[in-house]
Short mmCIF file of C-alpha atoms and ligand atoms in Angstrom, two decimals:
data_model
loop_
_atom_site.label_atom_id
_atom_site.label_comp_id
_atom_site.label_asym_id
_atom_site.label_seq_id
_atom_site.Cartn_x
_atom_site.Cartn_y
_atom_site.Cartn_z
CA UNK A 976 -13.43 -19.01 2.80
CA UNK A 977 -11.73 -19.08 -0.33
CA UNK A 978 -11.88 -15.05 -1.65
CA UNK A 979 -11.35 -13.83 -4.94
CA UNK A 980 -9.87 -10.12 -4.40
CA UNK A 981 -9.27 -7.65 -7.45
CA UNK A 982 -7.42 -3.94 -7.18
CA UNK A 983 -7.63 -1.37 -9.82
CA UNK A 984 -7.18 2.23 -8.05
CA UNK A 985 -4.59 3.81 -9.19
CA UNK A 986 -2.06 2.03 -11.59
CA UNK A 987 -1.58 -1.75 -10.89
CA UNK A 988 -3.75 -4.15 -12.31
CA UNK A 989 -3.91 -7.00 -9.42
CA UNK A 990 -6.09 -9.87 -8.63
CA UNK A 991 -5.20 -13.10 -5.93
CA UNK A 992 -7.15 -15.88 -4.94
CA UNK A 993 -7.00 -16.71 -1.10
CA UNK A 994 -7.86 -18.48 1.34
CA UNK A 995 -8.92 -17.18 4.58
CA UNK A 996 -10.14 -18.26 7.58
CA UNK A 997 -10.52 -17.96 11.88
CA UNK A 998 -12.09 -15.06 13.54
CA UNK A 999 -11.96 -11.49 14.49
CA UNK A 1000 -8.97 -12.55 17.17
CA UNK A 1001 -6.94 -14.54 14.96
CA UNK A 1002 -7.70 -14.45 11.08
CA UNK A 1003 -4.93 -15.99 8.74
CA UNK A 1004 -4.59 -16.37 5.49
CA UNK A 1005 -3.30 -18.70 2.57
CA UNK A 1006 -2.02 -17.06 -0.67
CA UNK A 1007 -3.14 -19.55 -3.53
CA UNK A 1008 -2.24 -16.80 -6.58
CA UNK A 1009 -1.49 -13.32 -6.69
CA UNK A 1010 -0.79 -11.54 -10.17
CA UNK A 1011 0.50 -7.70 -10.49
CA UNK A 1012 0.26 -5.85 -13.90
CA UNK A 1013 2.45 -2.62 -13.23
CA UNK A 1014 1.35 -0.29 -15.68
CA UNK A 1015 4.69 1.90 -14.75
CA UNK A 1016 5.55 1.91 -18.45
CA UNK A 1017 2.79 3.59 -20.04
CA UNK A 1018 2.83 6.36 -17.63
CA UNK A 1019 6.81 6.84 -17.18
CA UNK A 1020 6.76 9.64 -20.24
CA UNK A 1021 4.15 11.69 -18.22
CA UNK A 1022 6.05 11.02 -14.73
CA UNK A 1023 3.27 10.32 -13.28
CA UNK A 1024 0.11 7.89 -13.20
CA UNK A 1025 -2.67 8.98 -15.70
CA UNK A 1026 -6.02 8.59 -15.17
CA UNK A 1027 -7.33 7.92 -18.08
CA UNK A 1028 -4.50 5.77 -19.37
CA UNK A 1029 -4.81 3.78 -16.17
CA UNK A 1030 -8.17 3.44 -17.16
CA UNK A 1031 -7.65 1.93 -20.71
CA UNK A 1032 -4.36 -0.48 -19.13
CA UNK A 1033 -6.96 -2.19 -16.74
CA UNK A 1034 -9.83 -2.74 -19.13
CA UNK A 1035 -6.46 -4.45 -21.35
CA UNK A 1036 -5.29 -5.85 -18.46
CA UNK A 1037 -7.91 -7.38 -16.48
CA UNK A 1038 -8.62 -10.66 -18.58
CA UNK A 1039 -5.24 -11.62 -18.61
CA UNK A 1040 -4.55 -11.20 -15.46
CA UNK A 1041 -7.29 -12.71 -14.28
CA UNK A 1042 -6.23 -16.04 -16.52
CA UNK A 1043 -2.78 -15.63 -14.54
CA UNK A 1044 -3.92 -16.12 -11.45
CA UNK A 1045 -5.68 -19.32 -12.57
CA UNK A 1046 -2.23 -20.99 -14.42
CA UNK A 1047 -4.83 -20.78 -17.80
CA UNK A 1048 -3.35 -19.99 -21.33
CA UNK A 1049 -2.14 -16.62 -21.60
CA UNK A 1050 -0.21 -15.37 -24.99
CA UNK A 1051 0.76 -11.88 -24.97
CA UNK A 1052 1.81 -10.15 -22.07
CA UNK A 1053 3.70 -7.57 -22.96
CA UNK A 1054 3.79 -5.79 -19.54
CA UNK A 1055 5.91 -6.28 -16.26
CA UNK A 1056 4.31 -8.60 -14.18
CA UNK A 1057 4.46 -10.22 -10.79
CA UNK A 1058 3.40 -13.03 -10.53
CA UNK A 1059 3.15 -16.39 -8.62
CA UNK A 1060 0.47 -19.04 -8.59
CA UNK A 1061 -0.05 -22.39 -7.15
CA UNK A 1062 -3.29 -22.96 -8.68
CA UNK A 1063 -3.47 -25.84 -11.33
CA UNK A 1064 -7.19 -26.44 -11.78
CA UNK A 1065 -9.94 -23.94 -12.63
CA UNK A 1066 -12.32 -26.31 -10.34
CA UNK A 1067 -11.23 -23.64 -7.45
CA UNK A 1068 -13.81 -21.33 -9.18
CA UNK A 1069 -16.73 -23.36 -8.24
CA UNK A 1070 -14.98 -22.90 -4.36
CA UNK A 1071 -15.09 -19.24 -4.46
CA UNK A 1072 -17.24 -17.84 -1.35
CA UNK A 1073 -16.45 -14.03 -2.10
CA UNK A 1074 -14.99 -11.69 -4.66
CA UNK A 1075 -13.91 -8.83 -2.98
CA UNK A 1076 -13.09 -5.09 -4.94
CA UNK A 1077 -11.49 -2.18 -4.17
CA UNK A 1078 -14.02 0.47 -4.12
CA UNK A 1079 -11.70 3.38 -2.98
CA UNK A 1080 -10.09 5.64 -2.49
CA UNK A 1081 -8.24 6.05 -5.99
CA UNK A 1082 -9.00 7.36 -9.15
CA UNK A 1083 -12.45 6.33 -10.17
CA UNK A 1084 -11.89 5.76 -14.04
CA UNK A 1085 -9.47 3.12 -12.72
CA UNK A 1086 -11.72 2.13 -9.67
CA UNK A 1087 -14.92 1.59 -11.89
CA UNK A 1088 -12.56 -0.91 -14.64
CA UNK A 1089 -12.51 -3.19 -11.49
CA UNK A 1090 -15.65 -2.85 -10.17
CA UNK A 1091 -17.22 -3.51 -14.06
CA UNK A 1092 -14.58 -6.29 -13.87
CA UNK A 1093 -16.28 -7.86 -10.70
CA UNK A 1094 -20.12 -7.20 -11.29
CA UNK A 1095 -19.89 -9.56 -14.70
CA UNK A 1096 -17.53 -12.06 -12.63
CA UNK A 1097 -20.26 -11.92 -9.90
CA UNK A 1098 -23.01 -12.31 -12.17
CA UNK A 1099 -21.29 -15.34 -13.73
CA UNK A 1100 -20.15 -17.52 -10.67
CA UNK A 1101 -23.52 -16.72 -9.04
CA UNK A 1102 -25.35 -18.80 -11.32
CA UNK A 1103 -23.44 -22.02 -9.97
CA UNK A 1104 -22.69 -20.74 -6.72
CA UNK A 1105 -26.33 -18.86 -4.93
CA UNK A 1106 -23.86 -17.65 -2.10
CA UNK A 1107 -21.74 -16.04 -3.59
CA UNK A 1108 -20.90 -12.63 -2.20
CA UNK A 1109 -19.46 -9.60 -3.83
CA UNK A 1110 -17.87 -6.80 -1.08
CA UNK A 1111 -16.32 -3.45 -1.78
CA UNK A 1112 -13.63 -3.32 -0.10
CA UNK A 1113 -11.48 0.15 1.20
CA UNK A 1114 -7.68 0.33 -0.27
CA UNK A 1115 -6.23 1.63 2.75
CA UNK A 1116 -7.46 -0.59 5.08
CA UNK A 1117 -5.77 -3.08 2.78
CA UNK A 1118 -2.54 -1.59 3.19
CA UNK A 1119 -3.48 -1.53 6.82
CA UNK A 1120 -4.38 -4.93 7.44
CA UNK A 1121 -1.35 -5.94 5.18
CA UNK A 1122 0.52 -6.50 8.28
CA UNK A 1123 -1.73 -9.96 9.15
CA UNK A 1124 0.33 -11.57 6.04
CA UNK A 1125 3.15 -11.77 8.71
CA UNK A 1126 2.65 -10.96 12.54
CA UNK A 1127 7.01 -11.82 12.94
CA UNK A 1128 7.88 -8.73 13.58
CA UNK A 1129 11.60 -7.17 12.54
CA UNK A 1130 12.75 -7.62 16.25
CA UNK A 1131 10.80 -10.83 17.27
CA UNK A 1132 11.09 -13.64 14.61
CA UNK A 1133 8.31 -15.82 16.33
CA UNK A 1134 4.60 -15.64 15.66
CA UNK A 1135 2.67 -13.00 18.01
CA UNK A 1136 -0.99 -13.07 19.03
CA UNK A 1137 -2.63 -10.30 17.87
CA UNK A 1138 -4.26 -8.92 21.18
CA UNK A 1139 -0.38 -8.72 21.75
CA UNK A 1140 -0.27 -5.80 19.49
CA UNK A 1141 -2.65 -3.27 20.76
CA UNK A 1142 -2.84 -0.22 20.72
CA UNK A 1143 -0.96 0.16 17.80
CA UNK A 1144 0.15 2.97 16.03
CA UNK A 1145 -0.22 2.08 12.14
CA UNK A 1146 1.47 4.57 9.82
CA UNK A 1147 0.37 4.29 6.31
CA UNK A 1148 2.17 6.13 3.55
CA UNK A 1149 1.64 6.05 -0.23
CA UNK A 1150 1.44 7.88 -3.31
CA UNK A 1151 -1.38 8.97 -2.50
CA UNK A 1152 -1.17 8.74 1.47
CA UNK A 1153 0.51 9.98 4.78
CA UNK A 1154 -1.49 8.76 7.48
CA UNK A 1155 -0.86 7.97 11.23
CA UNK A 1156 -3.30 5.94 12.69
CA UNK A 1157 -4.06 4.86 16.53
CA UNK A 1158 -5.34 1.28 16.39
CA UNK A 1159 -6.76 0.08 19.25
CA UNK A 1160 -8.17 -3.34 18.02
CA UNK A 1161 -8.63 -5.07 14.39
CA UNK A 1162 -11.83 -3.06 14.22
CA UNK A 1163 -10.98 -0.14 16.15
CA UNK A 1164 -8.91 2.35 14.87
CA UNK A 1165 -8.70 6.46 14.83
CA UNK A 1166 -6.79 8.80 12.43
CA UNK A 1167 -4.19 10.99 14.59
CA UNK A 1168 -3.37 13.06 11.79
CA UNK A 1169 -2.38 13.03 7.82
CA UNK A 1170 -0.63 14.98 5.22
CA UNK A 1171 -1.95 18.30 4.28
CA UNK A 1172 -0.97 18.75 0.81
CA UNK A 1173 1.49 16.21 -0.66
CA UNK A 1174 1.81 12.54 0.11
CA UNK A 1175 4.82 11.15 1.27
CA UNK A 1176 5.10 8.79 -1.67
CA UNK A 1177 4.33 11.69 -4.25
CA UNK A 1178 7.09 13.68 -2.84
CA UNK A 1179 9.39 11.43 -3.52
CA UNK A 1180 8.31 10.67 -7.34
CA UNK A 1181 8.10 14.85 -7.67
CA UNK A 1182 12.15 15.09 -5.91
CA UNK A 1183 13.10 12.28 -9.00
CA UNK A 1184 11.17 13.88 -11.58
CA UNK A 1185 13.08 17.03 -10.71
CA UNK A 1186 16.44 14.84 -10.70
CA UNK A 1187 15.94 13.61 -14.02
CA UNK A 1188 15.23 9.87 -12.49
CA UNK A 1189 12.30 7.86 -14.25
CA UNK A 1190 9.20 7.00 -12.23
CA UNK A 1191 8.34 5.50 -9.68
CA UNK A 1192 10.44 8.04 -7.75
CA UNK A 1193 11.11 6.04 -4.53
CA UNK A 1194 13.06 2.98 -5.54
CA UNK A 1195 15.10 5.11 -7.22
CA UNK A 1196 15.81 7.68 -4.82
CA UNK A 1197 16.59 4.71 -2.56
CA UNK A 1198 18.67 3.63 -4.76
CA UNK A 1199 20.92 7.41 -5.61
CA UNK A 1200 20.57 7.90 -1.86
CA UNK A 1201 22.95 5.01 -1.27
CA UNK A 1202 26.01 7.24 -2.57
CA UNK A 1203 25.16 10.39 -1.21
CA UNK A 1204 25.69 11.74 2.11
CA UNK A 1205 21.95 12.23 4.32
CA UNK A 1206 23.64 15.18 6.26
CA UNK A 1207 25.36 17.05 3.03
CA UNK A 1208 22.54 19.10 2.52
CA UNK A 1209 20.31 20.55 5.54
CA UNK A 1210 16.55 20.34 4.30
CA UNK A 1211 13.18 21.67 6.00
CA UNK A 1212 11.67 19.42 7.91
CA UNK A 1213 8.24 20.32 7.63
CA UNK A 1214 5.95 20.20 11.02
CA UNK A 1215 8.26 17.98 12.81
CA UNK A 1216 7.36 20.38 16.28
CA UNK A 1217 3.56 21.09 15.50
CA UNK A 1218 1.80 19.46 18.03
CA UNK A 1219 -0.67 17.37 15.94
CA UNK A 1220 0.15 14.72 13.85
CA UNK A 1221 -0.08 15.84 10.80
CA UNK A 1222 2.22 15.78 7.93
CA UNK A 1223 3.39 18.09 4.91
CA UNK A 1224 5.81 17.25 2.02
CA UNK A 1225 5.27 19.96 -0.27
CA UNK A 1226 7.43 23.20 1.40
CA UNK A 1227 9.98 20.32 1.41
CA UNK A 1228 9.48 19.62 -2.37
CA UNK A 1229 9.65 23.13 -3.34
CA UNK A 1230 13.19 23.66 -1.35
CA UNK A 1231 14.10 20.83 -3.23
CA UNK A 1232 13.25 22.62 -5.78
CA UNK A 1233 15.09 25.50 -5.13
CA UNK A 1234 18.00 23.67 -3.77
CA UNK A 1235 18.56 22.51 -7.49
CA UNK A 1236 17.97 25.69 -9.08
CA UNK A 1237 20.86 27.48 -6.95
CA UNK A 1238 23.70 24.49 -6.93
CA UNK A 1239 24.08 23.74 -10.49
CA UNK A 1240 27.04 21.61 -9.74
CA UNK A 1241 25.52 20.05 -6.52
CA UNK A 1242 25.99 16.22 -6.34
CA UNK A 1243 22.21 14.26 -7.25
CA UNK A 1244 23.36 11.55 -4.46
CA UNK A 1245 23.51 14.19 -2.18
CA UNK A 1246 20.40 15.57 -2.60
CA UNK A 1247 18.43 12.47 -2.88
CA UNK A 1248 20.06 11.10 0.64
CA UNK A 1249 19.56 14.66 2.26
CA UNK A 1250 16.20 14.55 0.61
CA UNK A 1251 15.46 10.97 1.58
CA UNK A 1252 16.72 12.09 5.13
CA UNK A 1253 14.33 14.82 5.86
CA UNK A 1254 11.09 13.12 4.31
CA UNK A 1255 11.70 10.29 6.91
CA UNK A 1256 12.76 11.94 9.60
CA UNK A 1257 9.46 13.34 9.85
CA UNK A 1258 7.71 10.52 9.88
CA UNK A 1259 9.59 7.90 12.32
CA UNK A 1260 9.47 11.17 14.67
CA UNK A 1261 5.89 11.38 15.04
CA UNK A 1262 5.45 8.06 14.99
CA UNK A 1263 7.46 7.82 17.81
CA UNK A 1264 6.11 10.52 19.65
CA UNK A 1265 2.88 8.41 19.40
CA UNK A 1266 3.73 5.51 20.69
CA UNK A 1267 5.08 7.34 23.64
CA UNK A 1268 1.77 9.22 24.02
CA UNK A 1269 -0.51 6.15 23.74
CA UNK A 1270 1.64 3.51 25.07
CA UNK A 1271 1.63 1.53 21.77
CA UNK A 1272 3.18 -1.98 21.96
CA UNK A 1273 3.87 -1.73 18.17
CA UNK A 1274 4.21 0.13 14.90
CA UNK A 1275 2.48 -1.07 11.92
CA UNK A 1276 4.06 0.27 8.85
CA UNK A 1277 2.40 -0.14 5.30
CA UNK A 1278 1.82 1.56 1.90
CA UNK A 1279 4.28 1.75 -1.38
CA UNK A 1280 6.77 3.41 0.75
CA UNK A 1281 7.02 1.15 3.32
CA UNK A 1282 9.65 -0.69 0.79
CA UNK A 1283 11.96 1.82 1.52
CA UNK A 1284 14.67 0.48 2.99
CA UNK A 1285 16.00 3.19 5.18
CA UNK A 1286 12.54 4.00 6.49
CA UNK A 1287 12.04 -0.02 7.66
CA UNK A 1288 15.71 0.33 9.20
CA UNK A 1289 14.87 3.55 11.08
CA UNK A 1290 11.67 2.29 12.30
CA UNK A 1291 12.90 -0.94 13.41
CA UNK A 1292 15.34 1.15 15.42
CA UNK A 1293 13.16 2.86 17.21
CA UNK A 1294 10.67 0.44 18.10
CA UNK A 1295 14.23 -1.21 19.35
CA UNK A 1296 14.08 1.85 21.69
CA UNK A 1297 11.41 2.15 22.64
CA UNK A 1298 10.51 -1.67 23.53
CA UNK A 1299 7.48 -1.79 21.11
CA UNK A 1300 7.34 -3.98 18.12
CA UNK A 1301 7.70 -3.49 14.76
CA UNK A 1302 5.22 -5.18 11.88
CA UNK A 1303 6.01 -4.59 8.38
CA UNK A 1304 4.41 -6.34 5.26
CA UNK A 1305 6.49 -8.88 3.33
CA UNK A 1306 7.86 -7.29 0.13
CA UNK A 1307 5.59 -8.09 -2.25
CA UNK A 1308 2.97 -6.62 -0.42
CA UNK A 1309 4.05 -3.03 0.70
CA UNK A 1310 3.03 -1.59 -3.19
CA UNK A 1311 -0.34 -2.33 -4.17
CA UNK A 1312 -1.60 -5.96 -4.48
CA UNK A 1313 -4.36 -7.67 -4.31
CA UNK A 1314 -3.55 -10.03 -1.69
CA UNK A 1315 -4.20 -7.16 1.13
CA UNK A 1316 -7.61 -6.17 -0.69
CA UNK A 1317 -8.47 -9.97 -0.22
CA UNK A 1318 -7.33 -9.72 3.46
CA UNK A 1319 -9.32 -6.21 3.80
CA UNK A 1320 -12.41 -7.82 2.36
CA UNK A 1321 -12.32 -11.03 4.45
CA UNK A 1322 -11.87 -8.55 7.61
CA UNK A 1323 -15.26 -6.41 6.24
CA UNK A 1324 -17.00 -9.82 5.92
CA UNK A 1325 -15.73 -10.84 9.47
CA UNK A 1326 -17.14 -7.10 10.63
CA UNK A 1327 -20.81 -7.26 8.80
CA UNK A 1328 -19.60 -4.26 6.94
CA UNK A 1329 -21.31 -3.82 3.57
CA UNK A 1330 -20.12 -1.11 1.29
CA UNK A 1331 -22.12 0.15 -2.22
CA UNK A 1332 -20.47 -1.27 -4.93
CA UNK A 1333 -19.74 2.32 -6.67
CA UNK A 1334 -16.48 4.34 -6.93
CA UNK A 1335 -15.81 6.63 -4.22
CA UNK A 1336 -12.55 8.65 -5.34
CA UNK A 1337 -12.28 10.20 -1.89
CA UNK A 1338 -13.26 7.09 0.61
CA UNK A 1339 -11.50 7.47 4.12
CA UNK A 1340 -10.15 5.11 6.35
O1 KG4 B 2550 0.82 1.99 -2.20
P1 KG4 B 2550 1.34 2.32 -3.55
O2 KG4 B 2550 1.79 1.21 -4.44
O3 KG4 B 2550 0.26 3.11 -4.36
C1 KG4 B 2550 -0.60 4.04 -3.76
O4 KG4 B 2550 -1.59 3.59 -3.14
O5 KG4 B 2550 -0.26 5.23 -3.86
O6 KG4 B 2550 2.52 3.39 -3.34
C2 KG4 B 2550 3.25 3.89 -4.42
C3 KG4 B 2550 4.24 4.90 -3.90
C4 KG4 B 2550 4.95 5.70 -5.00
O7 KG4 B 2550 4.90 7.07 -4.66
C5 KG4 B 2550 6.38 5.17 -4.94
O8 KG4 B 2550 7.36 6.11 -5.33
C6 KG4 B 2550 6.51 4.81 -3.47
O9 KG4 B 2550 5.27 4.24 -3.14
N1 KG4 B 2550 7.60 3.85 -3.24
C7 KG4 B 2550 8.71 4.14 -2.51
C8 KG4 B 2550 9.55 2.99 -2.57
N2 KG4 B 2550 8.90 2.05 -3.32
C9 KG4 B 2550 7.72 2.59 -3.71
N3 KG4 B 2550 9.06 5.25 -1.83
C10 KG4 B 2550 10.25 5.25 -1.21
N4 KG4 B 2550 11.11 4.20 -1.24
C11 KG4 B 2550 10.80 3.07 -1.90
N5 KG4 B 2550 11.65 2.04 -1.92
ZN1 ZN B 2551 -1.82 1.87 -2.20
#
């Protein structure tokens, strides 16, 4: 199948063209074009994504990106892009056998510029094409199928089979996200827990913001943390002993917070690594204690953060430990694409699963 996919829910404008193909036990997939708009700059001087800006940056950016992917003309683009195509002839639209679009969750001004975006596309390529299909497709299961874009894992450099991998235990954490996920097949999966107030991802643009660092926090906290020392200061780390599986960034946020208030003269490095340090330390603990408690032969990690280095590192560490292995997306893929929401849709095709084509803000996984 050769899939259009387009992603517009929260602040990158991305479409990819891909080909897809094999069953439920062994899908795999082809990445023809994938183009990123990163609206970053228009919402750096409000530290933090904008709805409605987000909203007017798609309806801009759609048409050009959408010319990207196909090699076409393009004149102005005055925004940071990503992008890498091998297509050279438009004839590949006639090919198309489904556009696939992110339907949540996300913000639905921005959810509904993509969805407009694919409706008129739709409407168009139908006329030449009667089969076309058109399938809503759920973000985070694209983050969580991003992991089928590479099944070498960080301690096995071969290709795996996939039956090889289950259970799983998936942990997905965004900006908008902190989810661990028990996965017992690619169509069987159950949520263990998830944050309770902040996301991961959020906490760590909120720690920059409060360090004076532009956003998106994360690569840059990555980046301070390098010089600073992870044990200098001794933040909360918030629900590591509850017994669930749930998560909480925000009491660690506000000692942040306070940290910065009372040490005028503190070091930033230090309080990024320390910071850095406790947010993660969280995380690979529980997702270690999971593994444990459902005998997981591997960890899937996706989501914006998985590009943090340290987090990949301590992860791949564990899973060293504990004999299980570790998948994470290639780097391109770990912040949003559309390459996974291609992947996600192919997998809802695959599973007869047929979503309404209207933005749902608060969709869950
Ligand atoms: O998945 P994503 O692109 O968008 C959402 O669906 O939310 O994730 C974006 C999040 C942001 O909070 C960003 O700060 C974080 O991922 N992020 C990182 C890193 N790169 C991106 N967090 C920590 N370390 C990184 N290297
Ligand atoms: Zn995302």
């Amino acid at each position: 199948m050769v899939i259009l996919a387009i992603e517009t829910s929260c602040d990158e404008t991305a479409i990819a063209l891909l080909e897809a193909r094999g069953g439920l036990s062994a899908p795999r997939f082809d990445v023809l074009g994938s183009t990123i708009a990163s609206q970053i700059p228009a919402h750096r001087p409000f530290g933090g994504v904008v709805p409605n800006i987000a909203k007017r940056e798609h309806l801009k950016n759609l048409p050009i990106v959408y010319r990207q992917v196909f090699n076409d003309q393009f004149s102005n683009s005055n925004f940071q892009i990503n992008h890498k195509s091998q297509i050279q002839n438009k004839d590949i639209l006639k090919k198309i056998d489904a556009i696939c679009v992110t339907v949540g969750p996300g913000l639905e001004p921005a959810l509904w510029t993509g969805i407009g975006f694919a409706k008129d596309l739709y409407k168009e390529l139908k006329k030449e094409n009667p089969k076309l299909k058109l399938i809503g497709t759920n973000h985070l299961e694209g983050h969580l199928y991003s992991f089928l874009l590479t099944q070498k894992t960080e301690n096995n450099k071969t290709q795996i089979p996939i039956s090889k991998l289950f259970p799983a235990i998936a942990l997905i954490v965004s900006g908008g996200h902190t989810i661990l996920l028990r996965v017992d097949s690619l169509v069987k999966w159950k949520k263990l827990g998830e944050t309770k107030d902040d996301a991961v991802g959020e906490s760590f643009d909120k720690v920059a913001k409060m360090l004076g660092l532009p956003y998106p926090g994360g690569p840059e906290i990555q980046k301070l943390a390098k010089k600073g020392g992870p044990h200098a200061i001794d933040f909360p780390r918030p629900m590591l002993h509850t017994k669930d599986y749930n998560f909480s960034y925000s009491g660690l946020k506000t000692s942040v917070l306070y940290y910065l208030r009372d040490h005028k003269k503190t070091r930033k490095a230090d309080v990024a690594a320390s910071f850095q340090e406790a947010a993660l330390d969280v995380l690979v603990k529980k997702t270690a204690r999971a593994v444990k408690e459902f005998d997981a032969k591997s960890i899937l990690l996706s989501g914006g953060v998985a590009a943090n280095e340290e987090l990949r590192h301590k992860l791949s560490v564990i899973s060293h430990k504990l004999g299980t292995r570790f998948l994470a997306p290639p780097m391109d893929f770990n912040t949003d694409n559309a390459v996974m929401i291609g992947v996600a849709g192919y997998m809802s095709i695959l599973r007869k699963k047929n979503r309404r084509i209207v933005a749902q803000g608060n969709m869950e996984i």
